[in-house]
mmCIF file of C-alpha atoms in Angstrom:
data_model
loop_
_atom_site.group_PDB
_atom_site.id
_atom_site.type_symbol
_atom_site.label_atom_id
_atom_site.label_comp_id
_atom_site.label_asym_id
_atom_site.label_seq_id
_atom_site.Cartn_x
_atom_site.Cartn_y
_atom_site.Cartn_z
ATOM 1 C CA UNK A 1 -31.785 26.796 17.057
ATOM 2 C CA UNK A 2 -30.024 29.477 15.023
ATOM 3 C CA UNK A 3 -29.566 29.025 11.297
ATOM 4 C CA UNK A 4 -25.761 29.173 11.447
ATOM 5 C CA UNK A 5 -25.723 26.500 14.157
ATOM 6 C CA UNK A 6 -27.878 24.207 11.998
ATOM 7 C CA UNK A 7 -25.609 24.848 9.040
ATOM 8 C CA UNK A 8 -22.481 24.035 11.060
ATOM 9 C CA UNK A 9 -23.988 20.822 12.440
ATOM 10 C CA UNK A 10 -24.872 19.619 8.939
ATOM 11 C CA UNK A 11 -21.479 20.680 7.609
ATOM 12 C CA UNK A 12 -19.644 18.898 10.437
ATOM 13 C CA UNK A 13 -21.687 15.713 9.925
ATOM 14 C CA UNK A 14 -20.915 15.704 6.181
ATOM 15 C CA UNK A 15 -17.236 16.351 6.853
ATOM 16 C CA UNK A 16 -16.933 13.555 9.421
ATOM 17 C CA UNK A 17 -18.578 11.063 7.059
ATOM 18 C CA UNK A 18 -16.348 12.217 4.205
ATOM 19 C CA UNK A 19 -13.268 12.127 6.434
ATOM 20 C CA UNK A 20 -14.030 8.553 7.516
ATOM 21 C CA UNK A 21 -14.486 7.426 3.896
ATOM 22 C CA UNK A 22 -11.328 9.258 2.791
ATOM 23 C CA UNK A 23 -9.350 7.738 5.682
ATOM 24 C CA UNK A 24 -10.502 4.204 4.905
ATOM 25 C CA UNK A 25 -9.871 4.447 1.159
ATOM 26 C CA UNK A 26 -6.557 6.330 1.366
ATOM 27 C CA UNK A 27 -5.055 4.108 4.091
ATOM 28 C CA UNK A 28 -6.014 0.948 2.223
ATOM 29 C CA UNK A 29 -4.648 2.362 -1.045
ATOM 30 C CA UNK A 30 -1.379 3.544 0.520
ATOM 31 C CA UNK A 31 -0.771 0.208 2.244
ATOM 32 C CA UNK A 32 -1.589 -1.693 -0.923
ATOM 33 C CA UNK A 33 0.857 0.484 -2.867
ATOM 34 C CA UNK A 34 3.495 -0.154 -0.183
ATOM 35 C CA UNK A 35 2.894 -3.905 -0.451
ATOM 36 C CA UNK A 36 3.118 -3.731 -4.255
ATOM 37 C CA UNK A 37 6.409 -1.841 -3.893
ATOM 38 C CA UNK A 38 7.812 -4.540 -1.598
ATOM 39 C CA UNK A 39 6.572 -7.247 -3.949
ATOM 40 C CA UNK A 40 8.226 -5.518 -6.885
ATOM 41 C CA UNK A 41 11.534 -5.492 -4.991
ATOM 42 C CA UNK A 42 11.112 -9.203 -4.285
ATOM 43 C CA UNK A 43 10.463 -9.977 -7.960
ATOM 44 C CA UNK A 44 13.543 -7.986 -9.007
ATOM 45 C CA UNK A 45 15.612 -9.990 -6.520
ATOM 46 C CA UNK A 46 14.134 -13.228 -7.822
ATOM 47 C CA UNK A 47 14.920 -12.323 -11.428
ATOM 48 C CA UNK A 48 18.442 -11.357 -10.376
ATOM 49 C CA UNK A 49 18.884 -14.797 -8.801
ATOM 50 C CA UNK A 50 17.588 -16.485 -11.957
ATOM 51 C CA UNK A 51 20.010 -14.423 -14.057
ATOM 52 C CA UNK A 52 22.895 -15.509 -11.812
ATOM 53 C CA UNK A 53 21.819 -19.132 -12.093
ATOM 54 C CA UNK A 54 21.644 -18.885 -15.884
ATOM 55 C CA UNK A 55 25.038 -17.223 -16.137
ATOM 56 C CA UNK A 56 26.639 -19.861 -13.908
ATOM 57 C CA UNK A 57 25.039 -22.727 -15.784
ATOM 58 C CA UNK A 58 25.889 -21.473 -19.263
ATOM 59 C CA UNK A 59 29.240 -19.742 -18.822
ATOM 60 C CA UNK A 60 30.910 -20.681 -15.544
ATOM 61 C CA UNK A 61 30.172 -24.391 -15.258
ATOM 62 C CA UNK A 62 31.621 -25.334 -18.718
ATOM 63 C CA UNK A 63 34.898 -23.657 -17.785
ATOM 64 C CA UNK A 64 35.226 -25.777 -14.638
ATOM 65 C CA UNK A 65 34.319 -29.196 -16.070
ATOM 66 C CA UNK A 66 37.912 -30.394 -16.321
ATOM 67 C CA UNK A 67 38.800 -29.267 -12.817
ATOM 68 C CA UNK A 68 35.601 -30.859 -11.463
ATOM 69 C CA UNK A 69 37.053 -34.303 -12.221
ATOM 70 C CA UNK A 70 39.660 -33.749 -9.514
ATOM 71 C CA UNK A 71 37.828 -31.454 -7.123
ATOM 72 C CA UNK A 72 34.152 -30.620 -6.732
ATOM 73 C CA UNK A 73 33.701 -26.844 -6.971
ATOM 74 C CA UNK A 74 30.459 -25.482 -5.488
ATOM 75 C CA UNK A 75 30.959 -22.365 -7.612
ATOM 76 C CA UNK A 76 29.829 -24.421 -10.600
ATOM 77 C CA UNK A 77 26.406 -25.018 -9.027
ATOM 78 C CA UNK A 78 23.852 -22.341 -10.085
ATOM 79 C CA UNK A 79 22.070 -22.420 -6.725
ATOM 80 C CA UNK A 80 25.359 -21.888 -4.870
ATOM 81 C CA UNK A 81 26.279 -18.942 -7.112
ATOM 82 C CA UNK A 82 22.895 -17.248 -6.643
ATOM 83 C CA UNK A 83 23.050 -17.551 -2.869
ATOM 84 C CA UNK A 84 26.642 -16.327 -2.732
ATOM 85 C CA UNK A 85 25.613 -13.230 -4.654
ATOM 86 C CA UNK A 86 22.897 -12.487 -2.122
ATOM 87 C CA UNK A 87 25.284 -13.146 0.735
ATOM 88 C CA UNK A 88 27.229 -10.111 -0.454
ATOM 89 C CA UNK A 89 23.977 -8.146 -0.783
ATOM 90 C CA UNK A 90 23.066 -8.929 2.824
ATOM 91 C CA UNK A 91 26.210 -7.188 4.054
ATOM 92 C CA UNK A 92 24.452 -3.888 3.292
ATOM 93 C CA UNK A 93 20.826 -5.000 3.437
ATOM 94 C CA UNK A 94 20.670 -7.386 6.361
ATOM 95 C CA UNK A 95 16.889 -7.781 6.267
ATOM 96 C CA UNK A 96 16.886 -9.032 2.667
ATOM 97 C CA UNK A 97 17.279 -12.748 2.118
ATOM 98 C CA UNK A 98 17.354 -15.321 -0.648
ATOM 99 C CA UNK A 99 17.430 -19.053 -0.169
ATOM 100 C CA UNK A 100 16.960 -22.120 -2.306
ATOM 101 C CA UNK A 101 15.214 -24.069 0.422
ATOM 102 C CA UNK A 102 15.364 -27.807 -0.313
ATOM 103 C CA UNK A 103 13.814 -30.718 1.551
ATOM 104 C CA UNK A 104 16.704 -33.071 0.817
ATOM 105 C CA UNK A 105 19.683 -30.891 -0.113
ATOM 106 C CA UNK A 106 23.235 -31.865 -0.922
ATOM 107 C CA UNK A 107 24.578 -28.743 0.766
ATOM 108 C CA UNK A 108 23.309 -28.624 4.398
ATOM 109 C CA UNK A 109 22.923 -24.841 4.325
ATOM 110 C CA UNK A 110 20.101 -25.248 1.788
ATOM 111 C CA UNK A 111 17.967 -27.391 4.102
ATOM 112 C CA UNK A 112 14.498 -25.922 4.497
ATOM 113 C CA UNK A 113 13.410 -24.696 7.911
ATOM 114 C CA UNK A 114 9.954 -25.511 9.221
ATOM 115 C CA UNK A 115 8.165 -22.591 7.591
ATOM 116 C CA UNK A 116 10.164 -23.002 4.374
ATOM 117 C CA UNK A 117 9.258 -26.705 4.290
ATOM 118 C CA UNK A 118 5.594 -25.689 4.547
ATOM 119 C CA UNK A 119 6.049 -23.444 1.496
ATOM 120 C CA UNK A 120 7.735 -26.256 -0.461
ATOM 121 C CA UNK A 121 4.974 -28.717 0.476
ATOM 122 C CA UNK A 122 2.330 -26.296 -0.767
ATOM 123 C CA UNK A 123 3.948 -26.522 -4.196
ATOM 124 C CA UNK A 124 4.323 -30.284 -3.938
ATOM 125 C CA UNK A 125 0.720 -30.802 -2.812
ATOM 126 C CA UNK A 126 -0.701 -28.432 -5.392
ATOM 127 C CA UNK A 127 -2.276 -26.148 -2.768
ATOM 128 C CA UNK A 128 -0.275 -23.151 -3.982
ATOM 129 C CA UNK A 129 -2.115 -21.274 -6.716
ATOM 130 C CA UNK A 130 0.030 -20.965 -9.814
ATOM 131 C CA UNK A 131 3.798 -21.014 -9.896
ATOM 132 C CA UNK A 132 4.267 -18.234 -7.375
ATOM 133 C CA UNK A 133 3.445 -18.023 -3.684
ATOM 134 C CA UNK A 134 3.276 -14.758 -1.750
ATOM 135 C CA UNK A 135 2.962 -14.466 2.014
ATOM 136 C CA UNK A 136 3.941 -12.504 5.087
ATOM 137 C CA UNK A 137 5.537 -13.539 8.333
ATOM 138 C CA UNK A 138 6.782 -11.898 11.516
ATOM 139 C CA UNK A 139 10.533 -11.887 12.091
ATOM 140 C CA UNK A 140 12.880 -10.382 14.648
ATOM 141 C CA UNK A 141 13.325 -7.412 12.305
ATOM 142 C CA UNK A 142 9.579 -6.888 11.838
ATOM 143 C CA UNK A 143 7.040 -7.833 9.200
ATOM 144 C CA UNK A 144 8.555 -9.543 6.158
ATOM 145 C CA UNK A 145 7.019 -10.381 2.801
ATOM 146 C CA UNK A 146 8.243 -13.480 1.012
ATOM 147 C CA UNK A 147 7.973 -14.529 -2.607
ATOM 148 C CA UNK A 148 8.476 -18.207 -3.457
ATOM 149 C CA UNK A 149 8.748 -20.181 -6.683
ATOM 150 C CA UNK A 150 9.106 -23.958 -6.943
ATOM 151 C CA UNK A 151 12.391 -25.681 -7.783
ATOM 152 C CA UNK A 152 11.469 -28.511 -10.107
ATOM 153 C CA UNK A 153 13.796 -31.036 -11.740
ATOM 154 C CA UNK A 154 13.116 -30.408 -15.425
ATOM 155 C CA UNK A 155 16.574 -31.271 -16.754
ATOM 156 C CA UNK A 156 17.602 -34.924 -16.628
ATOM 157 C CA UNK A 157 21.254 -33.797 -16.414
ATOM 158 C CA UNK A 158 20.604 -32.770 -12.789
ATOM 159 C CA UNK A 159 20.029 -36.413 -11.880
ATOM 160 C CA UNK A 160 23.654 -37.223 -12.682
ATOM 161 C CA UNK A 161 24.517 -35.760 -9.276
ATOM 162 C CA UNK A 162 21.285 -36.453 -7.394
ATOM 163 C CA UNK A 163 19.906 -39.802 -8.526
ATOM 164 C CA UNK A 164 21.937 -42.324 -6.552
ATOM 165 C CA UNK A 165 25.168 -42.268 -4.556
ATOM 166 C CA UNK A 166 26.759 -44.682 -7.019
ATOM 167 C CA UNK A 167 26.104 -42.366 -9.986
ATOM 168 C CA UNK A 168 27.103 -39.140 -8.237
ATOM 169 C CA UNK A 169 30.575 -37.614 -8.769
ATOM 170 C CA UNK A 170 33.025 -38.916 -6.190
ATOM 171 C CA UNK A 171 34.415 -35.451 -5.637
ATOM 172 C CA UNK A 172 30.965 -34.228 -4.624
ATOM 173 C CA UNK A 173 30.529 -37.102 -2.179
ATOM 174 C CA UNK A 174 33.951 -36.367 -0.692
ATOM 175 C CA UNK A 175 32.834 -32.789 -0.050
ATOM 176 C CA UNK A 176 29.254 -33.290 1.150
ATOM 177 C CA UNK A 177 29.047 -36.978 2.045
ATOM 178 C CA UNK A 178 26.624 -39.683 0.823
ATOM 179 C CA UNK A 179 23.755 -39.002 3.257
ATOM 180 C CA UNK A 180 21.819 -36.195 1.552
ATOM 181 C CA UNK A 181 20.821 -34.891 -1.849
ATOM 182 C CA UNK A 182 19.986 -38.184 -3.554
ATOM 183 C CA UNK A 183 16.838 -39.896 -4.768
ATOM 184 C CA UNK A 184 15.562 -36.918 -6.737
ATOM 185 C CA UNK A 185 13.136 -37.680 -9.577
ATOM 186 C CA UNK A 186 12.531 -36.014 -12.925
ATOM 187 C CA UNK A 187 9.757 -33.354 -12.722
ATOM 188 C CA UNK A 188 9.750 -33.601 -8.925
ATOM 189 C CA UNK A 189 9.515 -30.400 -6.879
ATOM 190 C CA UNK A 190 12.404 -30.677 -4.455
ATOM 191 C CA UNK A 191 12.437 -27.173 -2.998
ATOM 192 C CA UNK A 192 11.585 -23.534 -3.496
ATOM 193 C CA UNK A 193 13.378 -20.304 -4.281
ATOM 194 C CA UNK A 194 12.359 -17.938 -1.510
ATOM 195 C CA UNK A 195 13.042 -14.210 -1.469
ATOM 196 C CA UNK A 196 12.315 -12.356 1.779
ATOM 197 C CA UNK A 197 11.964 -8.567 1.742
ATOM 198 C CA UNK A 198 11.202 -6.375 4.791
ATOM 199 C CA UNK A 199 7.814 -4.688 4.557
ATOM 200 C CA UNK A 200 7.897 -2.740 7.828
ATOM 201 C CA UNK A 201 9.625 0.351 6.389
ATOM 202 C CA UNK A 202 7.323 0.809 3.358
ATOM 203 C CA UNK A 203 4.308 0.331 5.641
ATOM 204 C CA UNK A 204 5.731 2.938 8.029
ATOM 205 C CA UNK A 205 6.144 5.340 5.104
ATOM 206 C CA UNK A 206 2.572 4.617 4.038
ATOM 207 C CA UNK A 207 1.311 5.310 7.561
ATOM 208 C CA UNK A 208 3.320 8.546 7.724
ATOM 209 C CA UNK A 209 1.946 9.657 4.351
ATOM 210 C CA UNK A 210 -1.549 8.823 5.589
ATOM 211 C CA UNK A 211 -1.090 10.959 8.717
ATOM 212 C CA UNK A 212 0.220 13.894 6.669
ATOM 213 C CA UNK A 213 -2.655 13.537 4.196
ATOM 214 C CA UNK A 214 -5.289 13.436 6.956
ATOM 215 C CA UNK A 215 -3.661 16.416 8.708
ATOM 216 C CA UNK A 216 -3.726 18.454 5.488
ATOM 217 C CA UNK A 217 -7.302 17.359 4.807
ATOM 218 C CA UNK A 218 -8.337 18.466 8.300
ATOM 219 C CA UNK A 219 -6.495 21.769 7.839
ATOM 220 C CA UNK A 220 -8.331 22.353 4.564
ATOM 221 C CA UNK A 221 -11.599 21.603 6.352
ATOM 222 C CA UNK A 222 -10.861 24.081 9.169
ATOM 223 C CA UNK A 223 -9.991 26.840 6.676
ATOM 224 C CA UNK A 224 -13.071 26.008 4.593
ATOM 225 C CA UNK A 225 -15.216 25.930 7.732
ATOM 226 C CA UNK A 226 -14.039 29.394 8.788
ATOM 227 C CA UNK A 227 -14.434 30.896 5.295
ATOM 228 C CA UNK A 228 -17.903 29.408 4.871
ATOM 229 C CA UNK A 229 -18.986 30.786 8.244
ATOM 230 C CA UNK A 230 -17.674 34.253 7.327
ATOM 231 C CA UNK A 231 -19.424 34.106 3.949
ATOM 232 C CA UNK A 232 -22.625 32.757 5.482
ATOM 233 C CA UNK A 233 -22.646 35.502 8.086
ATOM 234 C CA UNK A 234 -21.969 38.336 5.639
ATOM 235 C CA UNK A 235 -24.065 37.114 2.704
ATOM 236 C CA UNK A 236 -27.001 35.475 4.471
ATOM 237 C CA UNK A 237 -27.212 35.889 8.248
ATOM 238 C CA UNK A 238 -26.457 39.612 8.427
ATOM 239 C CA UNK A 239 -28.935 40.480 5.668
ATOM 240 C CA UNK A 240 -31.630 38.312 7.208
ATOM 241 C CA UNK A 241 -31.065 40.056 10.550
ATOM 242 C CA UNK A 242 -31.535 43.436 8.851
ATOM 243 C CA UNK A 243 -34.761 42.261 7.207
ATOM 244 C CA UNK A 244 -35.928 40.916 10.571
ATOM 245 C CA UNK A 245 -35.325 44.302 12.249
ATOM 246 C CA UNK A 246 -37.242 46.111 9.499
ATOM 247 C CA UNK A 247 -40.097 43.640 9.763
ATOM 248 C CA UNK A 248 -40.176 44.225 13.542
ATOM 249 C CA UNK A 249 -40.424 47.994 12.976
ATOM 250 C CA UNK A 250 -43.327 47.490 10.569
ATOM 251 C CA UNK A 251 -45.067 45.195 13.032
ATOM 252 C CA UNK A 252 -44.715 47.914 15.706
ATOM 253 C CA UNK A 253 -46.257 50.515 13.400
ATOM 254 C CA UNK A 254 -43.075 52.352 12.459
ATOM 255 C CA UNK A 255 -43.983 52.427 8.778
ATOM 256 C CA UNK A 256 -42.051 55.566 7.893
ATOM 257 C CA UNK A 257 -38.694 54.512 9.382
ATOM 258 C CA UNK A 258 -38.604 51.084 7.744
ATOM 259 C CA UNK A 259 -36.865 51.103 4.381
ATOM 260 C CA UNK A 260 -36.398 47.875 2.422
ATOM 261 C CA UNK A 261 -33.536 48.603 0.035
ATOM 262 C CA UNK A 262 -31.307 46.185 -1.884
ATOM 263 C CA UNK A 263 -29.142 46.060 -4.980
ATOM 264 C CA UNK A 264 -28.613 42.321 -4.997
ATOM 265 C CA UNK A 265 -30.398 40.039 -7.457
ATOM 266 C CA UNK A 266 -30.147 36.870 -5.356
ATOM 267 C CA UNK A 267 -32.971 35.201 -3.428
ATOM 268 C CA UNK A 268 -32.589 37.485 -0.404
ATOM 269 C CA UNK A 269 -32.583 40.463 -2.735
ATOM 270 C CA UNK A 270 -35.835 39.229 -4.330
ATOM 271 C CA UNK A 271 -37.344 38.776 -0.850
ATOM 272 C CA UNK A 272 -36.258 42.289 0.120
ATOM 273 C CA UNK A 273 -37.893 43.690 -3.012
ATOM 274 C CA UNK A 274 -41.113 41.839 -2.254
ATOM 275 C CA UNK A 275 -41.114 43.186 1.319
ATOM 276 C CA UNK A 276 -40.454 46.678 -0.034
ATOM 277 C CA UNK A 277 -43.499 46.427 -2.313
ATOM 278 C CA UNK A 278 -45.601 45.034 0.524
ATOM 279 C CA UNK A 279 -44.423 47.880 2.778
ATOM 280 C CA UNK A 280 -45.291 50.449 0.145
ATOM 281 C CA UNK A 281 -48.740 48.941 -0.387
ATOM 282 C CA UNK A 282 -49.333 48.827 3.351
ATOM 283 C CA UNK A 283 -48.402 52.524 3.736
ATOM 284 C CA UNK A 284 -50.726 53.507 0.896
ATOM 285 C CA UNK A 285 -53.571 51.437 2.325
ATOM 286 C CA UNK A 286 -53.208 53.057 5.774
ATOM 287 C CA UNK A 287 -53.152 56.536 4.181
ATOM 288 C CA UNK A 288 -56.343 55.728 2.252
ATOM 289 C CA UNK A 289 -58.042 54.589 5.461
ATOM 290 C CA UNK A 290 -56.953 57.720 7.289
ATOM 291 C CA UNK A 291 -58.310 59.887 4.484
#
């Protein structure tokens, strides 16, 4: 097997191993970065909802207290305000969603679906690690990442509307009825804030970036492969071929025609010099024998 063929086989084997490692690491890193980007969007949305809740509770609700005696206004409820804000957001970003999913809600639109109820129960049962739950689910629009935080009754003032039907404001009962949203307990987890953010597009961008990266990496390899072959041929193979021809001439007895000349100081140049000295010694020895 020729030297350049052996070199190319070794080079190709090293490249394929390196390419496989680079593909595995880069794809995993790109997808993880895409997931972190989606998660960051979800956290921003969650903080926006919390800011809306705080604003409604501290500034809007006090202004409506007098009117609430005659008519229950959902706009005074922080959860209602947060979800209304995201309803406007969904007009432009239909795949984004925010819901205060509750097991026993006053407002029917807040009732948890099956998968949302599972999220709430993970908080209630203590199976969720920490105060934040992250997961993914398939939807009609593609893969979606959700971020959930528990809704816990920490303020006893909330029980004024949700303890018993008798204690609840009559205006609220007139609006929503006496069947739901009662029997809540202090420190009880009654639901979860759930933000859903589409992850399909960031993953697609990550996959596209991966393909471009691998294409460029392969292109660099091809160029490197060609340049290395040209260099190997001109610096090593061609010079070795010349030495081989000269050695053949010496072996055939053509001592006068063979000339081992080199100006290079590399290993092949050292070998050429050694062959030149050997050739010179051989010529002198033959002349001495002939004499």
